[in-house]
Amino acid sequence: MKARTGYSTSLKQEFLKKWIKGIRIYSNFKKDMNILERKKAIKLSADLAIASTRNASTRWSRTLTANISKNETNKIFVEQIFSDSEVIKKEAPSRLMARSNRIASKKIWRRSHITQIKARKMGPYAVKARSIAKKLVKNRTKVLKSLVPGGENMDGISLIKETLDYIVSLRVQVDVMRRLASAAENSTRLGLSSKCSVHWLQGIFTVLDHWCAMVH
């Protein structure tokens, strides 16, 4: 339990550090931003920050970074947030992922084959129950694939692993942003924050609402 807490704390610290760095970089690109632009800056910085903490070791983090990099302006932004070592490491994990996917696919095929044999032995009721179960799994899998970046190209086992990792990352984002927003809100109540800080706070709350809905 202690190790897990330590990992969570270090991950939050790394995310916060890179998130703040991202916001500062984005702010240098555009000095005067409205609430929608601040919301975009907050979300973009947070997405890249949490993706960079995974160090390209997961497919969802690589896909998220690649999707953001499609925009030329964002590409410059990505390069400044990611260190050289992180960029270099991008290729190796993808090969490892491909190998693990092949192994996972073979395991899924074996399990499916064994299940089919058992179903034939158990008769029509078992076949019907299995058919209903398959539809439920298929529907839930479809939802997961639409939520996890890169999920549409993942097999069942990879999707589960990536989903669990993605949920942990989303929770880190939400927790850090909640704490930061709470601290900023308290400062605002005490009259210690500037008007600019209030605008950024509004953007954080807007992004938080979106992520909380995804996590829950």
GROMACS .gro file of C-alpha atoms in nm:
model
  216
    1MET     CA    1   0.000   0.000   0.000
    2LYS     CA    2   0.283   0.239   0.085
    3ALA     CA    3   0.456   0.175  -0.247
    4ARG     CA    4   0.134   0.249  -0.434
    5THR     CA    5   0.087   0.575  -0.242
    6GLY     CA    6   0.447   0.676  -0.315
    7TYR     CA    7   0.402   0.602  -0.684
    8SER     CA    8   0.081   0.805  -0.690
    9THR     CA    9   0.248   1.099  -0.516
   10SER     CA   10   0.548   1.101  -0.749
   11LEU     CA   11   0.318   1.077  -1.052
   12LYS     CA   12   0.112   1.372  -0.929
   13GLN     CA   13   0.426   1.578  -0.869
   14GLU     CA   14   0.560   1.501  -1.216
   15PHE     CA   15   0.224   1.580  -1.376
   16LEU     CA   16   0.191   1.911  -1.189
   17LYS     CA   17   0.543   2.016  -1.284
   18LYS     CA   18   0.490   1.945  -1.655
   19TRP     CA   19   0.138   2.084  -1.657
   20ILE     CA   20   0.252   2.420  -1.517
   21LYS     CA   21   0.542   2.418  -1.764
   22GLY     CA   22   0.296   2.358  -2.048
   23ILE     CA   23   0.065   2.640  -1.943
   24ARG     CA   24   0.360   2.881  -1.925
   25ILE     CA   25   0.480   2.779  -2.271
   26TYR     CA   26   0.130   2.814  -2.416
   27SER     CA   27   0.090   3.154  -2.249
   28ASN     CA   28   0.406   3.273  -2.423
   29PHE     CA   29   0.252   3.181  -2.759
   30LYS     CA   30  -0.054   3.391  -2.689
   31LYS     CA   31  -0.049   3.665  -2.427
   32ASP     CA   32  -0.416   3.773  -2.423
   33MET     CA   33  -0.659   3.480  -2.406
   34ASN     CA   34  -1.034   3.462  -2.354
   35ILE     CA   35  -1.199   3.195  -2.136
   36LEU     CA   36  -1.230   2.942  -2.422
   37GLU     CA   37  -0.863   2.984  -2.516
   38ARG     CA   38  -0.761   2.940  -2.152
   39LYS     CA   39  -0.974   2.626  -2.133
   40LYS     CA   40  -0.795   2.492  -2.442
   41ALA     CA   41  -0.454   2.581  -2.296
   42ILE     CA   42  -0.536   2.408  -1.966
   43LYS     CA   43  -0.669   2.090  -2.129
   44LEU     CA   44  -0.392   2.071  -2.390
   45SER     CA   45  -0.121   2.123  -2.129
   46ALA     CA   46  -0.279   1.870  -1.892
   47ASP     CA   47  -0.317   1.605  -2.165
   48LEU     CA   48   0.044   1.642  -2.276
   49ALA     CA   49   0.169   1.651  -1.918
   50ILE     CA   50  -0.003   1.325  -1.821
   51ALA     CA   51   0.099   1.160  -2.149
   52SER     CA   52   0.462   1.255  -2.090
   53THR     CA   53   0.457   1.098  -1.741
   54ARG     CA   54   0.393   0.760  -1.909
   55ASN     CA   55   0.714   0.812  -2.111
   56ALA     CA   56   0.555   0.663  -2.427
   57SER     CA   57   0.518   0.326  -2.250
   58THR     CA   58   0.145   0.304  -2.326
   59ARG     CA   59  -0.041   0.317  -2.655
   60TRP     CA   60  -0.296   0.568  -2.527
   61SER     CA   61  -0.022   0.817  -2.431
   62ARG     CA   62   0.148   0.784  -2.772
   63THR     CA   63  -0.184   0.821  -2.955
   64LEU     CA   64  -0.284   1.124  -2.748
   65THR     CA   65   0.048   1.293  -2.819
   66ALA     CA   66   0.030   1.205  -3.191
   67ASN     CA   67  -0.324   1.344  -3.221
   68ILE     CA   68  -0.224   1.671  -3.057
   69SER     CA   69   0.087   1.694  -3.277
   70LYS     CA   70  -0.122   1.688  -3.597
   71ASN     CA   71  -0.165   2.063  -3.556
   72GLU     CA   72   0.158   2.243  -3.653
   73THR     CA   73   0.133   2.497  -3.370
   74ASN     CA   74   0.069   2.219  -3.120
   75LYS     CA   75   0.364   2.022  -3.258
   76ILE     CA   76   0.604   2.295  -3.145
   77PHE     CA   77   0.427   2.296  -2.811
   78VAL     CA   78   0.470   1.918  -2.777
   79GLU     CA   79   0.842   1.932  -2.855
   80GLN     CA   80   0.897   2.190  -2.581
   81ILE     CA   81   0.712   1.990  -2.316
   82PHE     CA   82   0.869   1.653  -2.400
   83SER     CA   83   1.239   1.611  -2.331
   84ASP     CA   84   1.476   1.467  -2.593
   85SER     CA   85   1.501   1.139  -2.400
   86GLU     CA   86   1.122   1.096  -2.413
   87VAL     CA   87   1.113   1.152  -2.789
   88ILE     CA   88   1.390   0.895  -2.844
   89LYS     CA   89   1.203   0.630  -2.645
   90LYS     CA   90   0.886   0.652  -2.851
   91GLU     CA   91   0.965   0.374  -3.099
   92ALA     CA   92   1.080   0.089  -2.874
   93PRO     CA   93   0.759   0.058  -2.667
   94SER     CA   94   0.550   0.034  -2.984
   95ARG     CA   95   0.744  -0.277  -3.092
   96LEU     CA   96   0.701  -0.429  -2.747
   97MET     CA   97   0.329  -0.348  -2.758
   98ALA     CA   98   0.294  -0.516  -3.099
   99ARG     CA   99   0.462  -0.832  -2.967
  100SER     CA  100   0.244  -0.839  -2.654
  101ASN     CA  101  -0.064  -0.789  -2.871
  102ARG     CA  102   0.024  -1.094  -3.083
  103ILE     CA  103   0.068  -1.306  -2.770
  104ALA     CA  104  -0.258  -1.172  -2.624
  105SER     CA  105  -0.444  -1.249  -2.948
  106LYS     CA  106  -0.329  -1.612  -2.938
  107LYS     CA  107  -0.446  -1.644  -2.577
  108ILE     CA  108  -0.786  -1.496  -2.665
  109TRP     CA  109  -0.823  -1.740  -2.957
  110ARG     CA  110  -0.741  -2.041  -2.735
  111ARG     CA  111  -0.989  -1.931  -2.466
  112SER     CA  112  -1.257  -1.868  -2.726
  113HIS     CA  113  -1.201  -2.211  -2.882
  114ILE     CA  114  -1.225  -2.387  -2.544
  115THR     CA  115  -1.541  -2.190  -2.455
  116GLN     CA  116  -1.706  -2.292  -2.783
  117ILE     CA  117  -1.637  -2.660  -2.716
  118LYS     CA  118  -1.784  -2.633  -2.365
  119ALA     CA  119  -2.092  -2.449  -2.495
  120ARG     CA  120  -2.166  -2.725  -2.749
  121LYS     CA  121  -2.153  -2.985  -2.473
  122MET     CA  122  -2.392  -2.787  -2.246
  123GLY     CA  123  -2.674  -2.749  -2.502
  124PRO     CA  124  -2.896  -2.468  -2.645
  125TYR     CA  125  -2.954  -2.276  -2.319
  126ALA     CA  126  -2.583  -2.234  -2.264
  127VAL     CA  127  -2.541  -2.119  -2.624
  128LYS     CA  128  -2.815  -1.856  -2.580
  129ALA     CA  129  -2.666  -1.730  -2.253
  130ARG     CA  130  -2.325  -1.711  -2.414
  131SER     CA  131  -2.469  -1.515  -2.707
  132ILE     CA  132  -2.623  -1.256  -2.471
  133ALA     CA  133  -2.299  -1.229  -2.275
  134LYS     CA  134  -2.102  -1.175  -2.596
  135LYS     CA  135  -2.332  -0.889  -2.699
  136LEU     CA  136  -2.291  -0.720  -2.361
  137VAL     CA  137  -1.912  -0.753  -2.377
  138LYS     CA  138  -1.910  -0.626  -2.735
  139ASN     CA  139  -2.112  -0.316  -2.643
  140ARG     CA  140  -1.894  -0.236  -2.343
  141THR     CA  141  -1.579  -0.293  -2.546
  142LYS     CA  142  -1.709  -0.054  -2.810
  143VAL     CA  143  -1.761   0.216  -2.546
  144LEU     CA  144  -1.411   0.165  -2.404
  145LYS     CA  145  -1.254   0.182  -2.749
  146SER     CA  146  -1.421   0.517  -2.808
  147LEU     CA  147  -1.301   0.659  -2.473
  148VAL     CA  148  -0.937   0.544  -2.463
  149PRO     CA  149  -0.703   0.716  -2.712
  150GLY     CA  150  -0.597   0.456  -2.969
  151GLY     CA  151  -0.850   0.209  -2.828
  152GLU     CA  152  -1.009   0.135  -3.165
  153ASN     CA  153  -0.693  -0.056  -3.269
  154MET     CA  154  -0.651  -0.259  -2.949
  155ASP     CA  155  -0.746  -0.620  -2.881
  156GLY     CA  156  -0.940  -0.720  -2.569
  157ILE     CA  157  -0.653  -0.775  -2.325
  158SER     CA  158  -0.455  -0.471  -2.438
  159LEU     CA  159  -0.770  -0.258  -2.415
  160ILE     CA  160  -0.827  -0.361  -2.053
  161LYS     CA  161  -0.466  -0.288  -1.955
  162GLU     CA  162  -0.463   0.046  -2.135
  163THR     CA  163  -0.802   0.143  -1.990
  164LEU     CA  164  -0.686   0.077  -1.634
  165ASP     CA  165  -0.371   0.282  -1.690
  166TYR     CA  166  -0.570   0.561  -1.856
  167ILE     CA  167  -0.818   0.576  -1.566
  168VAL     CA  168  -0.533   0.606  -1.315
  169SER     CA  169  -0.391   0.893  -1.521
  170LEU     CA  170  -0.728   1.068  -1.542
  171ARG     CA  171  -0.768   1.039  -1.166
  172VAL     CA  172  -0.425   1.194  -1.118
  173GLN     CA  173  -0.529   1.486  -1.341
  174VAL     CA  174  -0.857   1.536  -1.157
  175ASP     CA  175  -0.701   1.512  -0.810
  176VAL     CA  176  -0.419   1.757  -0.883
  177MET     CA  177  -0.650   2.004  -1.054
  178ARG     CA  178  -0.903   1.984  -0.771
  179ARG     CA  179  -0.636   2.060  -0.514
  180LEU     CA  180  -0.494   2.344  -0.720
  181ALA     CA  181  -0.838   2.487  -0.792
  182SER     CA  182  -0.929   2.465  -0.423
  183ALA     CA  183  -0.611   2.648  -0.321
  184ALA     CA  184  -0.667   2.915  -0.587
  185GLU     CA  185  -1.031   2.955  -0.483
  186ASN     CA  186  -0.933   3.006  -0.119
  187SER     CA  187  -0.680   3.270  -0.225
  188THR     CA  188  -0.950   3.443  -0.429
  189ARG     CA  189  -1.184   3.453  -0.130
  190LEU     CA  190  -0.909   3.609   0.078
  191GLY     CA  191  -0.842   3.864  -0.194
  192LEU     CA  192  -0.493   3.731  -0.264
  193SER     CA  193  -0.547   3.642  -0.631
  194SER     CA  194  -0.534   3.868  -0.933
  195LYS     CA  195  -0.810   3.902  -1.191
  196CYS     CA  196  -0.601   3.691  -1.429
  197SER     CA  197  -0.584   3.406  -1.174
  198VAL     CA  198  -0.963   3.410  -1.144
  199HIS     CA  199  -0.996   3.369  -1.523
  200TRP     CA  200  -0.756   3.072  -1.520
  201LEU     CA  201  -0.949   2.925  -1.227
  202GLN     CA  202  -1.270   2.937  -1.430
  203GLY     CA  203  -1.096   2.747  -1.707
  204ILE     CA  204  -0.974   2.479  -1.464
  205PHE     CA  205  -1.326   2.424  -1.330
  206THR     CA  206  -1.461   2.387  -1.684
  207VAL     CA  207  -1.202   2.122  -1.775
  208LEU     CA  208  -1.252   1.950  -1.440
  209ASP     CA  209  -1.623   1.902  -1.508
  210HIS     CA  210  -1.538   1.725  -1.835
  211TRP     CA  211  -1.280   1.489  -1.680
  212CYS     CA  212  -1.491   1.408  -1.373
  213ALA     CA  213  -1.767   1.290  -1.606
  214MET     CA  214  -1.520   1.058  -1.785
  215VAL     CA  215  -1.373   0.911  -1.466
  216HIS     CA  216  -1.709   0.841  -1.307
   0.00000   0.00000   0.00000
